[in-house]
């Protein structure tokens, strides 16, 4: 006698695949003060970005091995920490200055979408996948990042406590990077803090890490892709909440997500992006999403690095 096993198809986990370019090229990530400085400031920004963007394109073309490299460009606007002007005022000015410099923005994203996209609590979901590496010799005396909102890339310097009677005070010890090469570059990253109302305010480095995961096509919510580019039609709205988290400006653009990313940013972003790499190194990315990317890239003969952080590259140019 044989036994039949019945299983509902709806119980099978399914991870949606996303189309992938070879390179996601970020042309900028600017804040309120950059837009308040006017079109001349944006003009200088894109003039400095252009030669580096062309170099990134050439590198991607070489890596594609003679085939046409799929390259999409994107731009991230900060509407999370400060709401300013309106999309109807800001976006046309931004696109006009990019075009004036010979650059085209394929996708426009709002930073608030890296916190919550539609009804999906994106940042909270990524925070739930953080995996801390216990440093050698640690005894778990420090609360985890999920409680403190701080994530380190090594061992923090121990707190010197007041000596008890008949005991000597513990000697000071320096912090140590876990994967240090000869010398440590220790970093302690603030992931969030709380507003007076008790609301969690995500940090710029953490939202930037979510942004990188989105560009690498590695974000999923209940198996579905989180960022679905919406085509732009008509005029831009007067309210940021009426603008989709991710907008496709160019209907003929290559896919938004890519095997690798490159961001051309002002040099002031260097410490932020160092923190981004720490977060990426400690994020347990959805395994099926990683497998899909690995299979697709192998099929194209364009291998990608195993560590997610190594798929991310930068050019830090001078300030405008």
mmCIF file of N, CA and C in Angstrom, residues 69-154:
data_model
loop_
_atom_site.group_PDB
_atom_site.id
_atom_site.type_symbol
_atom_site.label_atom_id
_atom_site.label_comp_id
_atom_site.label_asym_id
_atom_site.label_seq_id
_atom_site.Cartn_x
_atom_site.Cartn_y
_atom_site.Cartn_z
ATOM 1 N N UNK A 69 25.846 46.053 -23.006
ATOM 2 C CA UNK A 69 25.679 46.137 -21.561
ATOM 3 C C UNK A 69 24.349 46.821 -21.238
ATOM 4 N N UNK A 70 23.576 46.181 -20.391
ATOM 5 C CA UNK A 70 22.326 46.786 -19.928
ATOM 6 C C UNK A 70 22.657 47.684 -18.736
ATOM 7 N N UNK A 71 22.438 48.971 -18.907
ATOM 8 C CA UNK A 71 22.787 49.954 -17.884
ATOM 9 C C UNK A 71 21.597 50.878 -17.668
ATOM 10 N N UNK A 72 21.164 50.992 -16.435
ATOM 11 C CA UNK A 72 20.093 51.937 -16.101
ATOM 12 C C UNK A 72 20.634 52.972 -15.123
ATOM 13 N N UNK A 73 20.119 54.175 -15.223
ATOM 14 C CA UNK A 73 20.536 55.255 -14.330
ATOM 15 C C UNK A 73 19.412 55.577 -13.359
ATOM 16 N N UNK A 74 19.786 56.078 -12.192
ATOM 17 C CA UNK A 74 18.784 56.419 -11.181
ATOM 18 C C UNK A 74 19.239 57.626 -10.380
ATOM 19 N N UNK A 75 18.282 58.217 -9.702
ATOM 20 C CA UNK A 75 18.556 59.380 -8.860
ATOM 21 C C UNK A 75 17.655 59.275 -7.642
ATOM 22 N N UNK A 76 18.229 59.499 -6.452
ATOM 23 C CA UNK A 76 17.479 59.403 -5.199
ATOM 24 C C UNK A 76 17.292 60.789 -4.595
ATOM 25 N N UNK A 77 16.042 61.136 -4.313
ATOM 26 C CA UNK A 77 15.720 62.422 -3.694
ATOM 27 C C UNK A 77 15.320 62.190 -2.244
ATOM 28 N N UNK A 78 15.907 62.987 -1.338
ATOM 29 C CA UNK A 78 15.590 62.851 0.077
ATOM 30 C C UNK A 78 14.283 63.592 0.381
ATOM 31 N N UNK A 79 13.221 62.838 0.562
ATOM 32 C CA UNK A 79 11.965 63.417 1.034
ATOM 33 C C UNK A 79 11.591 62.802 2.376
ATOM 34 N N UNK A 80 12.564 62.137 3.011
ATOM 35 C CA UNK A 80 12.299 61.456 4.280
ATOM 36 C C UNK A 80 12.621 62.352 5.472
ATOM 37 N N UNK A 81 13.794 62.944 5.473
ATOM 38 C CA UNK A 81 14.206 63.753 6.612
ATOM 39 C C UNK A 81 13.637 65.170 6.541
ATOM 40 N N UNK A 82 13.444 65.680 5.332
ATOM 41 C CA UNK A 82 12.903 67.026 5.158
ATOM 42 C C UNK A 82 12.023 67.061 3.925
ATOM 43 N N UNK A 83 10.805 67.554 4.089
ATOM 44 C CA UNK A 83 9.937 67.770 2.943
ATOM 45 C C UNK A 83 10.143 69.200 2.460
ATOM 46 N N UNK A 84 10.407 69.361 1.193
ATOM 47 C CA UNK A 84 10.688 70.690 0.665
ATOM 48 C C UNK A 84 10.042 70.816 -0.702
ATOM 49 N N UNK A 85 9.632 72.033 -1.038
ATOM 50 C CA UNK A 85 9.046 72.332 -2.341
ATOM 51 C C UNK A 85 8.021 71.258 -2.717
ATOM 52 N N UNK A 86 8.042 70.801 -3.951
ATOM 53 C CA UNK A 86 7.120 69.760 -4.424
ATOM 54 C C UNK A 86 7.747 69.074 -5.619
ATOM 55 N N UNK A 87 7.310 67.866 -5.942
ATOM 56 C CA UNK A 87 7.830 67.207 -7.145
ATOM 57 C C UNK A 87 7.623 68.052 -8.401
ATOM 58 N N UNK A 88 6.503 68.766 -8.461
ATOM 59 C CA UNK A 88 6.219 69.594 -9.634
ATOM 60 C C UNK A 88 7.265 70.683 -9.823
ATOM 61 N N UNK A 89 7.882 71.145 -8.730
ATOM 62 C CA UNK A 89 8.909 72.183 -8.810
ATOM 63 C C UNK A 89 10.307 71.588 -8.975
ATOM 64 N N UNK A 90 10.594 70.531 -8.205
ATOM 65 C CA UNK A 90 11.957 70.012 -8.116
ATOM 66 C C UNK A 90 12.334 69.123 -9.292
ATOM 67 N N UNK A 91 11.468 68.168 -9.638
ATOM 68 C CA UNK A 91 11.847 67.147 -10.606
ATOM 69 C C UNK A 91 12.122 67.718 -12.001
ATOM 70 N N UNK A 92 11.265 68.599 -12.561
ATOM 71 C CA UNK A 92 11.591 69.156 -13.883
ATOM 72 C C UNK A 92 12.932 69.901 -13.907
ATOM 73 N N UNK A 93 13.247 70.630 -12.821
ATOM 74 C CA UNK A 93 14.532 71.321 -12.738
ATOM 75 C C UNK A 93 15.679 70.314 -12.733
ATOM 76 N N UNK A 94 15.515 69.244 -11.963
ATOM 77 C CA UNK A 94 16.541 68.208 -11.885
ATOM 78 C C UNK A 94 16.786 67.567 -13.252
ATOM 79 N N UNK A 95 15.727 67.186 -13.922
ATOM 80 C CA UNK A 95 15.858 66.498 -15.205
ATOM 81 C C UNK A 95 16.416 67.427 -16.275
ATOM 82 N N UNK A 96 16.047 68.694 -16.216
ATOM 83 C CA UNK A 96 16.545 69.650 -17.202
ATOM 84 C C UNK A 96 18.046 69.841 -17.069
ATOM 85 N N UNK A 97 18.544 69.919 -15.837
ATOM 86 C CA UNK A 97 19.982 70.119 -15.632
ATOM 87 C C UNK A 97 20.767 68.853 -15.963
ATOM 88 N N UNK A 98 20.188 67.678 -15.703
ATOM 89 C CA UNK A 98 20.855 66.436 -16.092
ATOM 90 C C UNK A 98 20.971 66.358 -17.612
ATOM 91 N N UNK A 99 19.895 66.689 -18.309
ATOM 92 C CA UNK A 99 19.919 66.651 -19.777
ATOM 93 C C UNK A 99 20.902 67.670 -20.326
ATOM 94 N N UNK A 100 20.975 68.807 -19.682
ATOM 95 C CA UNK A 100 21.904 69.853 -20.123
ATOM 96 C C UNK A 100 23.350 69.354 -20.052
ATOM 97 N N UNK A 101 23.639 68.471 -19.089
ATOM 98 C CA UNK A 101 24.994 67.917 -18.930
ATOM 99 C C UNK A 101 25.201 66.677 -19.797
ATOM 100 N N UNK A 102 24.185 66.301 -20.564
ATOM 101 C CA UNK A 102 24.308 65.116 -21.406
ATOM 102 C C UNK A 102 24.011 63.822 -20.690
ATOM 103 N N UNK A 103 23.261 63.900 -19.591
ATOM 104 C CA UNK A 103 22.914 62.726 -18.808
ATOM 105 C C UNK A 103 21.402 62.520 -18.825
ATOM 106 N N UNK A 104 20.988 61.271 -18.746
ATOM 107 C CA UNK A 104 19.567 60.943 -18.704
ATOM 108 C C UNK A 104 19.273 60.139 -17.446
ATOM 109 N N UNK A 105 18.234 60.531 -16.717
ATOM 110 C CA UNK A 105 17.813 59.819 -15.509
ATOM 111 C C UNK A 105 16.685 58.869 -15.893
ATOM 112 N N UNK A 106 16.940 57.564 -15.809
ATOM 113 C CA UNK A 106 15.927 56.572 -16.168
ATOM 114 C C UNK A 106 14.903 56.352 -15.071
ATOM 115 N N UNK A 107 15.380 56.353 -13.820
ATOM 116 C CA UNK A 107 14.494 56.055 -12.680
ATOM 117 C C UNK A 107 14.705 57.107 -11.589
ATOM 118 N N UNK A 108 13.600 57.552 -11.025
ATOM 119 C CA UNK A 108 13.632 58.511 -9.921
ATOM 120 C C UNK A 108 13.025 57.854 -8.696
ATOM 121 N N UNK A 109 13.731 57.927 -7.551
ATOM 122 C CA UNK A 109 13.259 57.281 -6.327
ATOM 123 C C UNK A 109 13.167 58.295 -5.200
ATOM 124 N N UNK A 110 12.224 58.035 -4.281
ATOM 125 C CA UNK A 110 12.080 58.838 -3.064
ATOM 126 C C UNK A 110 12.678 58.068 -1.895
ATOM 127 N N UNK A 111 13.471 58.753 -1.079
ATOM 128 C CA UNK A 111 14.128 58.075 0.039
ATOM 129 C C UNK A 111 13.118 57.554 1.059
ATOM 130 N N UNK A 112 11.975 58.220 1.179
ATOM 131 C CA UNK A 112 10.960 57.736 2.111
ATOM 132 C C UNK A 112 10.457 56.351 1.710
ATOM 133 N N UNK A 113 10.574 56.000 0.423
ATOM 134 C CA UNK A 113 10.190 54.672 -0.029
ATOM 135 C C UNK A 113 11.109 53.585 0.490
ATOM 136 N N UNK A 114 12.303 53.963 0.929
ATOM 137 C CA UNK A 114 13.216 52.990 1.526
ATOM 138 C C UNK A 114 12.835 52.698 2.973
ATOM 139 N N UNK A 115 11.986 53.554 3.554
ATOM 140 C CA UNK A 115 11.464 53.302 4.895
ATOM 141 C C UNK A 115 10.166 52.513 4.817
ATOM 142 N N UNK A 116 9.218 53.040 4.043
ATOM 143 C CA UNK A 116 7.935 52.379 3.824
ATOM 144 C C UNK A 116 7.567 52.565 2.368
ATOM 145 N N UNK A 117 7.334 51.473 1.668
ATOM 146 C CA UNK A 117 6.934 51.524 0.263
ATOM 147 C C UNK A 117 5.509 51.014 0.151
ATOM 148 N N UNK A 118 4.563 51.934 -0.105
ATOM 149 C CA UNK A 118 3.169 51.541 -0.081
ATOM 150 C C UNK A 118 2.781 51.135 1.326
ATOM 151 N N UNK A 119 2.408 49.887 1.507
ATOM 152 C CA UNK A 119 2.085 49.367 2.838
ATOM 153 C C UNK A 119 3.181 48.451 3.379
ATOM 154 N N UNK A 120 4.297 48.384 2.664
ATOM 155 C CA UNK A 120 5.383 47.479 3.061
ATOM 156 C C UNK A 120 6.393 48.227 3.939
ATOM 157 N N UNK A 121 6.589 47.814 5.197
ATOM 158 C CA UNK A 121 7.592 48.448 6.062
ATOM 159 C C UNK A 121 8.993 47.950 5.693
ATOM 160 N N UNK A 122 9.555 48.507 4.645
ATOM 161 C CA UNK A 122 10.785 47.973 4.064
ATOM 162 C C UNK A 122 11.938 48.009 5.060
ATOM 163 N N UNK A 123 12.188 49.175 5.661
ATOM 164 C CA UNK A 123 13.324 49.298 6.573
ATOM 165 C C UNK A 123 13.179 48.363 7.767
ATOM 166 N N UNK A 124 11.981 48.254 8.298
ATOM 167 C CA UNK A 124 11.756 47.362 9.437
ATOM 168 C C UNK A 124 12.026 45.914 9.053
ATOM 169 N N UNK A 125 11.639 45.540 7.834
ATOM 170 C CA UNK A 125 11.873 44.167 7.383
ATOM 171 C C UNK A 125 13.360 43.886 7.239
ATOM 172 N N UNK A 126 14.120 44.839 6.701
ATOM 173 C CA UNK A 126 15.562 44.648 6.564
ATOM 174 C C UNK A 126 16.215 44.596 7.941
ATOM 175 N N UNK A 127 15.768 45.450 8.847
ATOM 176 C CA UNK A 127 16.328 45.442 10.203
ATOM 177 C C UNK A 127 16.109 44.083 10.868
ATOM 178 N N UNK A 128 15.002 43.422 10.548
ATOM 179 C CA UNK A 128 14.718 42.113 11.114
ATOM 180 C C UNK A 128 15.620 41.019 10.575
ATOM 181 N N UNK A 129 16.367 41.310 9.522
ATOM 182 C CA UNK A 129 17.260 40.313 8.917
ATOM 183 C C UNK A 129 18.723 40.585 9.253
ATOM 184 N N UNK A 130 18.982 41.517 10.151
ATOM 185 C CA UNK A 130 20.359 41.783 10.566
ATOM 186 C C UNK A 130 20.873 40.638 11.438
ATOM 187 N N UNK A 131 22.089 40.211 11.142
ATOM 188 C CA UNK A 131 22.714 39.128 11.894
ATOM 189 C C UNK A 131 24.052 39.640 12.421
ATOM 190 N N UNK A 132 24.148 39.735 13.723
ATOM 191 C CA UNK A 132 25.399 40.203 14.323
ATOM 192 C C UNK A 132 26.362 39.042 14.506
ATOM 193 N N UNK A 133 27.641 39.335 14.290
ATOM 194 C CA UNK A 133 28.684 38.337 14.493
ATOM 195 C C UNK A 133 29.296 38.542 15.875
ATOM 196 N N UNK A 134 29.097 37.614 16.798
ATOM 197 C CA UNK A 134 29.689 37.794 18.122
ATOM 198 C C UNK A 134 31.214 37.854 18.016
ATOM 199 N N UNK A 135 31.825 38.940 18.451
ATOM 200 C CA UNK A 135 33.285 39.025 18.386
ATOM 201 C C UNK A 135 33.929 37.966 19.263
ATOM 202 N N UNK A 136 35.137 37.539 18.908
ATOM 203 C CA UNK A 136 35.842 36.550 19.731
ATOM 204 C C UNK A 136 35.986 37.041 21.170
ATOM 205 N N UNK A 137 35.636 36.174 22.101
ATOM 206 C CA UNK A 137 35.782 36.523 23.508
ATOM 207 C C UNK A 137 34.622 37.292 24.094
ATOM 208 N N UNK A 138 33.565 37.552 23.303
ATOM 209 C CA UNK A 138 32.433 38.301 23.843
ATOM 210 C C UNK A 138 31.552 37.385 24.683
ATOM 211 N N UNK A 139 30.834 37.987 25.619
ATOM 212 C CA UNK A 139 29.987 37.215 26.521
ATOM 213 C C UNK A 139 28.527 37.654 26.442
ATOM 214 N N UNK A 140 28.188 38.375 25.378
ATOM 215 C CA UNK A 140 26.800 38.778 25.197
ATOM 216 C C UNK A 140 26.318 39.787 26.214
ATOM 217 N N UNK A 141 27.227 40.576 26.795
ATOM 218 C CA UNK A 141 26.810 41.535 27.810
ATOM 219 C C UNK A 141 26.172 42.772 27.212
ATOM 220 N N UNK A 142 26.388 43.007 25.918
ATOM 221 C CA UNK A 142 25.791 44.166 25.270
ATOM 222 C C UNK A 142 24.524 43.738 24.543
ATOM 223 N N UNK A 143 23.421 44.500 24.673
ATOM 224 C CA UNK A 143 22.181 44.141 23.977
ATOM 225 C C UNK A 143 22.392 44.126 22.469
ATOM 226 N N UNK A 144 21.622 43.329 21.738
ATOM 227 C CA UNK A 144 21.778 43.242 20.288
ATOM 228 C C UNK A 144 21.326 44.517 19.591
ATOM 229 N N UNK A 145 21.718 44.632 18.318
ATOM 230 C CA UNK A 145 21.377 45.817 17.528
ATOM 231 C C UNK A 145 19.876 46.009 17.419
ATOM 232 N N UNK A 146 19.115 44.911 17.424
ATOM 233 C CA UNK A 146 17.659 45.013 17.326
ATOM 234 C C UNK A 146 17.070 45.801 18.495
ATOM 235 N N UNK A 147 17.803 45.855 19.615
ATOM 236 C CA UNK A 147 17.327 46.604 20.781
ATOM 237 C C UNK A 147 17.967 47.988 20.858
ATOM 238 N N UNK A 148 19.258 48.058 20.580
ATOM 239 C CA UNK A 148 19.975 49.313 20.769
ATOM 240 C C UNK A 148 19.882 50.251 19.577
ATOM 241 N N UNK A 149 19.724 49.681 18.361
ATOM 242 C CA UNK A 149 19.747 50.516 17.170
ATOM 243 C C UNK A 149 21.153 50.868 16.720
ATOM 244 N N UNK A 150 22.156 50.172 17.252
ATOM 245 C CA UNK A 150 23.550 50.397 16.877
ATOM 246 C C UNK A 150 24.162 49.083 16.401
ATOM 247 N N UNK A 151 24.933 49.157 15.309
ATOM 248 C CA UNK A 151 25.563 47.982 14.721
ATOM 249 C C UNK A 151 27.040 48.278 14.496
ATOM 250 N N UNK A 152 27.911 47.448 15.038
ATOM 251 C CA UNK A 152 29.352 47.668 14.939
ATOM 252 C C UNK A 152 29.996 46.610 14.059
ATOM 253 N N UNK A 153 31.162 46.956 13.509
ATOM 254 C CA UNK A 153 31.900 45.997 12.679
ATOM 255 C C UNK A 153 33.020 45.332 13.460
ATOM 256 N N UNK A 154 32.884 45.298 14.776
ATOM 257 C CA UNK A 154 33.910 44.662 15.597
ATOM 258 C C UNK A 154 33.570 44.755 17.071
#
